[in-house]
Tab-separated table of C-alpha atoms and ligand atoms in Angstrom:
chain	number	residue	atom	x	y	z
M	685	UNK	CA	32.397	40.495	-42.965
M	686	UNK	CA	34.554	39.666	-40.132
M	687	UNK	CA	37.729	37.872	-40.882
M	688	UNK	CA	38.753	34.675	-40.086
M	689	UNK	CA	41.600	33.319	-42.017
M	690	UNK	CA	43.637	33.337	-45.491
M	691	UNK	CA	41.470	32.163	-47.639
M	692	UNK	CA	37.946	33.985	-45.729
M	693	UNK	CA	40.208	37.435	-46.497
M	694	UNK	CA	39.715	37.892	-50.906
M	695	UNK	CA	35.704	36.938	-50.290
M	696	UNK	CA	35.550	39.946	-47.600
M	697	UNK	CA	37.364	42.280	-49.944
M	698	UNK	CA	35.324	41.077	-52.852
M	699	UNK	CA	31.999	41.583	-50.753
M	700	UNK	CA	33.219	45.507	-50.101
M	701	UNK	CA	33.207	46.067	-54.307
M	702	UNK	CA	29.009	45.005	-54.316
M	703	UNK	CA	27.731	48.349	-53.680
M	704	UNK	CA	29.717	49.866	-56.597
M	705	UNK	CA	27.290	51.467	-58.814
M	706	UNK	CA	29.558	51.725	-62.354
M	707	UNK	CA	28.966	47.807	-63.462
M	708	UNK	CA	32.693	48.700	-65.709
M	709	UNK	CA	34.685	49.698	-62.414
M	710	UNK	CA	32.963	47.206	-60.277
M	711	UNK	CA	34.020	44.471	-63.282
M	712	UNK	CA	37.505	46.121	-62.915
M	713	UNK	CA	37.610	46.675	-58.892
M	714	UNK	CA	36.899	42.378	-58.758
M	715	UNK	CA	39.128	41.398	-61.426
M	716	UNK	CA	41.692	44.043	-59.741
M	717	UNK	CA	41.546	42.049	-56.289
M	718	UNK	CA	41.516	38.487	-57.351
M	719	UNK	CA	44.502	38.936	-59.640
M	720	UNK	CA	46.366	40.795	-56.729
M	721	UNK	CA	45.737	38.485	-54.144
M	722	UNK	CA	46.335	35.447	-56.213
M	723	UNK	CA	49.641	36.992	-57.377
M	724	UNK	CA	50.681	37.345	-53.490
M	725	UNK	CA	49.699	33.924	-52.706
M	726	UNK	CA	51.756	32.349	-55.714
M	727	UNK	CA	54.571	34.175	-54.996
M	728	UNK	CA	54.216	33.817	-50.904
M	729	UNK	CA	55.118	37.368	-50.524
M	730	UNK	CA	57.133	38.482	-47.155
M	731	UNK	CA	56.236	41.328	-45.278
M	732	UNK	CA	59.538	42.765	-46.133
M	733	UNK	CA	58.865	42.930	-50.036
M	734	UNK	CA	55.357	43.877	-49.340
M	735	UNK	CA	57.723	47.186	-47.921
M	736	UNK	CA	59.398	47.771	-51.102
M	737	UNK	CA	56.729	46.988	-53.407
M	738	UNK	CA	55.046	49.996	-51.178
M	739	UNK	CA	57.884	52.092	-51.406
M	740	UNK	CA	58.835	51.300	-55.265
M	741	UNK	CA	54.860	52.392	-56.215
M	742	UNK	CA	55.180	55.192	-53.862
M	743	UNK	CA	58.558	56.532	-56.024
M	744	UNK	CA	56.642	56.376	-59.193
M	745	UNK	CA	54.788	59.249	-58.030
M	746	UNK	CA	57.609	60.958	-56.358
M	747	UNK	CA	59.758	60.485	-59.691
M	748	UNK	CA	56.980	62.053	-62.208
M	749	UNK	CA	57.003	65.803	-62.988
M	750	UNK	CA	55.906	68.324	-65.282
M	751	UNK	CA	58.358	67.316	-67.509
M	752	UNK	CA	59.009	63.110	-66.974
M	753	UNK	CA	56.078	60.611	-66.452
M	754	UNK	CA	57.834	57.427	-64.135
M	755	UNK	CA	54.565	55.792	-64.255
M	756	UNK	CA	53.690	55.622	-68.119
M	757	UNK	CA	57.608	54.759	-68.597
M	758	UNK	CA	57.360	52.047	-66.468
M	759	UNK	CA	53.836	50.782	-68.197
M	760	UNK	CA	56.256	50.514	-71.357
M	761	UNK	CA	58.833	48.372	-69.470
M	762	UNK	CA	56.512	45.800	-67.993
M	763	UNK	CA	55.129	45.325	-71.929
M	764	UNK	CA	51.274	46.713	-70.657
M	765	UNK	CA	51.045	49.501	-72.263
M	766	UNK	CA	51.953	47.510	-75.802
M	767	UNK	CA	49.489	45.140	-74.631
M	768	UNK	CA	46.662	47.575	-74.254
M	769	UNK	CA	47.351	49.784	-77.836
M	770	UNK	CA	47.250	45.862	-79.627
M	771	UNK	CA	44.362	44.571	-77.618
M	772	UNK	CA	42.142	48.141	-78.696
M	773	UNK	CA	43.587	48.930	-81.873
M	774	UNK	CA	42.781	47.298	-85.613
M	775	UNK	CA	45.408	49.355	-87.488
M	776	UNK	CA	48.643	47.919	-87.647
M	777	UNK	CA	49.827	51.808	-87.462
M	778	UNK	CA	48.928	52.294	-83.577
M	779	UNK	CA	51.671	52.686	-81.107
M	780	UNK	CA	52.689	53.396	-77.701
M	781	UNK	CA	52.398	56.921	-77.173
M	782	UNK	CA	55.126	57.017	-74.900
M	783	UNK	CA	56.085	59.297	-71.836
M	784	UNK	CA	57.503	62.624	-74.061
M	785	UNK	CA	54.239	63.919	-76.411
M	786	UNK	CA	54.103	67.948	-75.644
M	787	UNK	CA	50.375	69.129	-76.993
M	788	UNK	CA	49.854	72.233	-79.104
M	789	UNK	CA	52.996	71.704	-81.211
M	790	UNK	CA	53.538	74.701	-83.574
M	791	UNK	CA	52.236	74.121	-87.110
M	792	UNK	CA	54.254	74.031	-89.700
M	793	UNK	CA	53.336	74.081	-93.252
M	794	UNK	CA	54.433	70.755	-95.348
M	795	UNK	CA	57.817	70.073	-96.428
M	796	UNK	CA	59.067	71.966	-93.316
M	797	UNK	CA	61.680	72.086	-90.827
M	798	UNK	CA	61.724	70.465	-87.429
M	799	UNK	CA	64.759	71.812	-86.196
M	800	UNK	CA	64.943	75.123	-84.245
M	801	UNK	CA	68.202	75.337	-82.620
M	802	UNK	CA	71.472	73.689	-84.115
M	803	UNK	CA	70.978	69.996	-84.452
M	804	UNK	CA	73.977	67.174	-85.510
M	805	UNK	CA	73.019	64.320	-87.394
M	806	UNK	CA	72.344	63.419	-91.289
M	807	UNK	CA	69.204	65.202	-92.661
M	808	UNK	CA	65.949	63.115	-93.344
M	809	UNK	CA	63.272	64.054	-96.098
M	810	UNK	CA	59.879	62.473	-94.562
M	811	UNK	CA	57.062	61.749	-97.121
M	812	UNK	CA	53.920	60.663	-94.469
M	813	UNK	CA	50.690	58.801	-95.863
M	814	UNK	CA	47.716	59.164	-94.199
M	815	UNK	CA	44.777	56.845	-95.539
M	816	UNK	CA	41.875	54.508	-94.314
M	817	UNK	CA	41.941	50.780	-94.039
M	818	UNK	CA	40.913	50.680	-97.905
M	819	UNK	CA	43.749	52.780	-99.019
M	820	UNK	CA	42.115	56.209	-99.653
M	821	UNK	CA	43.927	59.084	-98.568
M	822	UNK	CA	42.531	61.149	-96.015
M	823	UNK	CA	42.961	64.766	-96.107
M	824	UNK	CA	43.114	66.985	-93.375
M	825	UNK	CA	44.308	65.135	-90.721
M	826	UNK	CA	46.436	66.623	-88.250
M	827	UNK	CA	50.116	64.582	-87.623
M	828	UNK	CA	51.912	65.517	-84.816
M	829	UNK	CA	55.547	64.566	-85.386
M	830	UNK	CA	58.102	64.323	-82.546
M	831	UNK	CA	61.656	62.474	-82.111
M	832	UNK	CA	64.372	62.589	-80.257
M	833	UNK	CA	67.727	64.575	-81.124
M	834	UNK	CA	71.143	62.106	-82.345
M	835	UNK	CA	72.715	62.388	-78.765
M	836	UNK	CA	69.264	60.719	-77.793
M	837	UNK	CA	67.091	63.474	-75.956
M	838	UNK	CA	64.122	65.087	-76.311
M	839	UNK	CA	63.670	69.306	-76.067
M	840	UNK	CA	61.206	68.896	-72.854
M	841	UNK	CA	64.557	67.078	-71.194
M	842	UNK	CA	67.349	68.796	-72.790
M	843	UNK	CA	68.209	72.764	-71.941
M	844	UNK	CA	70.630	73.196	-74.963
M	845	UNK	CA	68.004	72.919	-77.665
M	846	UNK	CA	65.582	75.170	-78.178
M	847	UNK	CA	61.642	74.869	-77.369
M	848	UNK	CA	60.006	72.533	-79.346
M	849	UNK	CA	62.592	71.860	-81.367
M	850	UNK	CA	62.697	68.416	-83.247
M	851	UNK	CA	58.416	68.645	-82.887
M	852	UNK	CA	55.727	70.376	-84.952
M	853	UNK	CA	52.482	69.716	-86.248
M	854	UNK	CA	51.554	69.147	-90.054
M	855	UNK	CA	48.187	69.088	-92.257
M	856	UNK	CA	47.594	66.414	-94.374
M	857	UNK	CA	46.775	67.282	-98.494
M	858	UNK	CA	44.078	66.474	-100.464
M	859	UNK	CA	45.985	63.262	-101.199
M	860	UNK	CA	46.295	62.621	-97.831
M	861	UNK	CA	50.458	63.212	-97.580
M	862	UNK	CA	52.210	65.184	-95.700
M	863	UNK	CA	56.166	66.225	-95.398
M	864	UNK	CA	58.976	67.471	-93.172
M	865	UNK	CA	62.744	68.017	-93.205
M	866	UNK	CA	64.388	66.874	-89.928
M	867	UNK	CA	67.774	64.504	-89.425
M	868	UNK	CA	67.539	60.998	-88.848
M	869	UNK	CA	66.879	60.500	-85.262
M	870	UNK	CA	69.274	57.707	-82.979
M	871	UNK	CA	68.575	55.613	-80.468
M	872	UNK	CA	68.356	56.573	-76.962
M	873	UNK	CA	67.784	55.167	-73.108
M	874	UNK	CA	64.785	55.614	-71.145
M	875	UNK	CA	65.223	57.878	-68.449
M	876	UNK	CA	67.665	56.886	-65.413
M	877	UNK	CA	67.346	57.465	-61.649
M	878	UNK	CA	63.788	55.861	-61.076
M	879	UNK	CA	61.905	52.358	-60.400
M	880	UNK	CA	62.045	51.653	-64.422
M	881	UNK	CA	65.972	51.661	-64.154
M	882	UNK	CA	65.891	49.668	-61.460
M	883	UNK	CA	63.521	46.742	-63.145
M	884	UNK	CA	65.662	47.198	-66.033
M	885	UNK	CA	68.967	46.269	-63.564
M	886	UNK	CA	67.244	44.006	-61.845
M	887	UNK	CA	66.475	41.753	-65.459
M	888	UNK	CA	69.951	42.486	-66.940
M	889	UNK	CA	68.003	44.410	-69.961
M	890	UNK	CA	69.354	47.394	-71.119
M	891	UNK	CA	67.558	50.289	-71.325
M	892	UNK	CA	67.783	51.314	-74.857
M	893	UNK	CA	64.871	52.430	-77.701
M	894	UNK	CA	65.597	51.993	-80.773
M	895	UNK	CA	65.363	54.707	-83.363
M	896	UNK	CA	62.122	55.758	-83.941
M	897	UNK	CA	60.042	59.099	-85.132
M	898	UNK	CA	56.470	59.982	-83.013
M	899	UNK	CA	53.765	60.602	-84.702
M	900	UNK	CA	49.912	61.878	-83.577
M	901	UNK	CA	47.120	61.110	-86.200
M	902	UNK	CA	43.597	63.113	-85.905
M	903	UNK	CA	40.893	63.079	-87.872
M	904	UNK	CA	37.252	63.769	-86.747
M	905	UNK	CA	35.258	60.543	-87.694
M	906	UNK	CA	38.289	58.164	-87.672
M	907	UNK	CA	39.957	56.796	-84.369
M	908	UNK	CA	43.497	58.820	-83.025
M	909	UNK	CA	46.216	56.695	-82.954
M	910	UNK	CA	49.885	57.350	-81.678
M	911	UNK	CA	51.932	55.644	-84.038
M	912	UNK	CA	55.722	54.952	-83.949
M	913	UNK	CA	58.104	54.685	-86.904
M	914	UNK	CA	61.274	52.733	-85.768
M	915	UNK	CA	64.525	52.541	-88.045
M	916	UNK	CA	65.021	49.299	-89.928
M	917	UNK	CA	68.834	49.508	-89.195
M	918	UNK	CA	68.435	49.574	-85.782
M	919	UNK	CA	70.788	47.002	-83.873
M	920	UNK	CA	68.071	47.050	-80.549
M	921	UNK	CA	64.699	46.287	-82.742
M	922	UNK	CA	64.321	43.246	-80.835
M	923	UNK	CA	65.260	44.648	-77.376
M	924	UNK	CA	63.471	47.555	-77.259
M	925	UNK	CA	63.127	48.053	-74.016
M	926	UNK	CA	59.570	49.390	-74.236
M	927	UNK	CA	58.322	46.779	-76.138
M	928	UNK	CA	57.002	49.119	-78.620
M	929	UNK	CA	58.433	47.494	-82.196
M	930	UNK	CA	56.304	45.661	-84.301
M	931	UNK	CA	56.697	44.664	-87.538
M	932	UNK	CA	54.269	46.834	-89.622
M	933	UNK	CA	56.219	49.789	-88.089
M	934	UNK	CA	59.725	49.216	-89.234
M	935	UNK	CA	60.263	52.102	-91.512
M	936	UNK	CA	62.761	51.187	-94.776
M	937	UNK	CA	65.094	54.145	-95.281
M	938	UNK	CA	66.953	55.204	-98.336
M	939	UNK	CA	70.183	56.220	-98.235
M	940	UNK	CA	71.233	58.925	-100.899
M	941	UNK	CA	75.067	59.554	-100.849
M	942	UNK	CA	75.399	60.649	-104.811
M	943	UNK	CA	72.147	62.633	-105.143
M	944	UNK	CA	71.515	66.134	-104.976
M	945	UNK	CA	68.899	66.356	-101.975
M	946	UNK	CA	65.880	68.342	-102.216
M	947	UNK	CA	67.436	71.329	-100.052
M	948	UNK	CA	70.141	73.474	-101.899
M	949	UNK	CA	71.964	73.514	-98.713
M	950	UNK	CA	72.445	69.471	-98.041
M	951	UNK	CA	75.854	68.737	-99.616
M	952	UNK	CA	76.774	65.408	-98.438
M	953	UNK	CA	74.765	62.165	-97.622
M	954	UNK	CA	71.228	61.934	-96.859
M	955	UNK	CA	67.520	60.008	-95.568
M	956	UNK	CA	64.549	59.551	-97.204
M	957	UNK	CA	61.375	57.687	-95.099
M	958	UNK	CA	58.078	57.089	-96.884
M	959	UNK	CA	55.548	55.840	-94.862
M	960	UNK	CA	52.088	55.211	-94.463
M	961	UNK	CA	49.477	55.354	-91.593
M	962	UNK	CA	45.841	53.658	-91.526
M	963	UNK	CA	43.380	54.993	-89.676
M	964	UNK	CA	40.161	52.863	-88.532
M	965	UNK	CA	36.919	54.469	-88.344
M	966	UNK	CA	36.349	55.975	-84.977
M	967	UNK	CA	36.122	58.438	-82.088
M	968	UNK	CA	38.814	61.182	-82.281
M	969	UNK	CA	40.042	62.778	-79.333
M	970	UNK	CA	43.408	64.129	-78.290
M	971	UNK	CA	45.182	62.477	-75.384
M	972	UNK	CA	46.020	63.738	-71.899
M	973	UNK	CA	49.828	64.841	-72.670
M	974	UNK	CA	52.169	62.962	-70.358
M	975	UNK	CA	54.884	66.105	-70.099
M	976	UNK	CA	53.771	69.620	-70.672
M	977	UNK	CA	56.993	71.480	-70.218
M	978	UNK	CA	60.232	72.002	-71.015
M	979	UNK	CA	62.789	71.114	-68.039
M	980	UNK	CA	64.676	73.873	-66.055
M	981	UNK	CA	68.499	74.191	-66.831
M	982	UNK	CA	68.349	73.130	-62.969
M	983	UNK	CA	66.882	70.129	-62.914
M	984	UNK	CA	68.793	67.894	-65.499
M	985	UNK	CA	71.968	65.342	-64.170
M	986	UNK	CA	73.998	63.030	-66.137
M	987	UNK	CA	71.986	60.622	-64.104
M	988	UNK	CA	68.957	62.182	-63.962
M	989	UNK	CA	67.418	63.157	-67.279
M	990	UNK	CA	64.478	64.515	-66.326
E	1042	LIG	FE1	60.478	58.213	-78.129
């Protein structure tokens, strides 16, 4: 179609999709093109931000690595990828998976240690759940467990700890539970130095998470979720700047400051977390990991985490 005007342009674009033989992509491709050109026209936009939008894409590919993923960060920030995991998932226990899940974790056997190199922070006994939408425990699943360390970063972006520290992989029991010893992770900001820091700026938000523990559930025959487990003492649960808390993932801790832990060697306070995750009947499959390696003593800044 030749092009006349303004308003002739989205029909010629439109016209180009027709010969697209997946019926899902060409639904997607149309939707995809009105939506874009009806967000230019409401907003009128110049030439010169049509520049930086160009440029601010472009540096989402430039800014993602082996080891940092700009674009799924950014996802989080602008609330879609939230949207998708609650528009596609019936369990209240799905979450964002979020930029920092490493596959292949090392398995550890329950009631084990997560930490591999010396780790600050007060110890946390974890007693996981893992169950269907009735309530009966599923054994066998695999839980992939992940968190950040207490000065807020995770082994893949931080040189001092060792590999896969603060991650490993558990089996659940015949009653469906499962257990680990870590400390009770803090709160930390997304990564600096790319387009997400700069939306953030731009909004005035800041660009803190809230405390939270990862977690990977699969089980052949049920669907995989990502979950999150976020601290209920957390000052930023309503700010997260991922968008990632909801209420049925607020986990309640216990604080134990006069009871003899269940390690010989804890002498002073600590956590306990119980908590439970539902799986919904469904395909399993294990997700593309966003990072899959650790980053090079080189390649970390104050301001550039990554
Ligand atoms: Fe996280």
């Amino acid at each position: 179609m030749i092009i006349e005007n303004e308003e002739q342009l989205t029909q010629a674009v439109l016209e180009e999709t027709k010969r697209t033989k997946d019926p899902r992509a060409k639904e997607i491709l149309q939707a995809l093109i009105k939506h874009l050109h009806a967000f230019a026209r409401e907003v009128r936009l110049t030439e010169k931000e049509f520049n930086q939008a160009i440029d601010y894409v472009t540096a989402l590919g430039q800014k993602t690595t082996e080891s940092h993923n700009e674009t799924r960060l950014i996802a989080g920030s602008l609330g879609l990828s939230q949207l998708v995991c609650l528009m596609n998932n019936k369990t209240p226990s799905a979450n964002l998976l979020g930029p920092f899940w490493r596959a292949n974790a090392p398995h550890l056997e329950n009631g084990a240690s997560l930490i591999r190199s010396p780790t600050p922070g007060v110890p946390l006994f974890f007693h996981g759940r893992v169950v269907d939408k009735h309530g009966t425990p599923i054994a066998g699943a695999e839980v992939d467990v992940w968190h950040a360390s207490t000065v807020g970063l995770y082994e893949n972006q931080d040189p001092t700890q060792a590999e896969w520290n603060l991650r490993g992989s558990f089996t659940t029991d015949k009653d469906g539970k499962f257990s680990f010893r870590s400390v009770k992770p803090a709160g930390y900001p997304v990564p600096a130095g790319g387009p997400t820091e700069a939306l953030l700026t731009a909004q005035g938000r800041h660009p803190m998470r809230p405390a939270h523990l990862h977690a990977l559930v699969y089980k052949p025959g049920f669907k995989t979720i990502a979950s999150q487990v976020y601290s209920h003492d957390d000052e930023l649960l309503e700010t997260d700047a991922q968008f990632g808390v909801t209420k049925a993932l607020i986990g309640h801790y216990v604080l134990h400051e006069n009871e003899p832990a269940p390690a010989a060697d804890v002498k002073g306070p600590w956590w306990s977390l119980d908590y439970t995750f539902v799986l919904e009947p469904g395909e399993s499959f294990l997700p593309k990991p966003p990072v899959s390696a650790k980053a090079a003593e080189k390649a970390r800044s104050m301001t550039e985490k990554v």
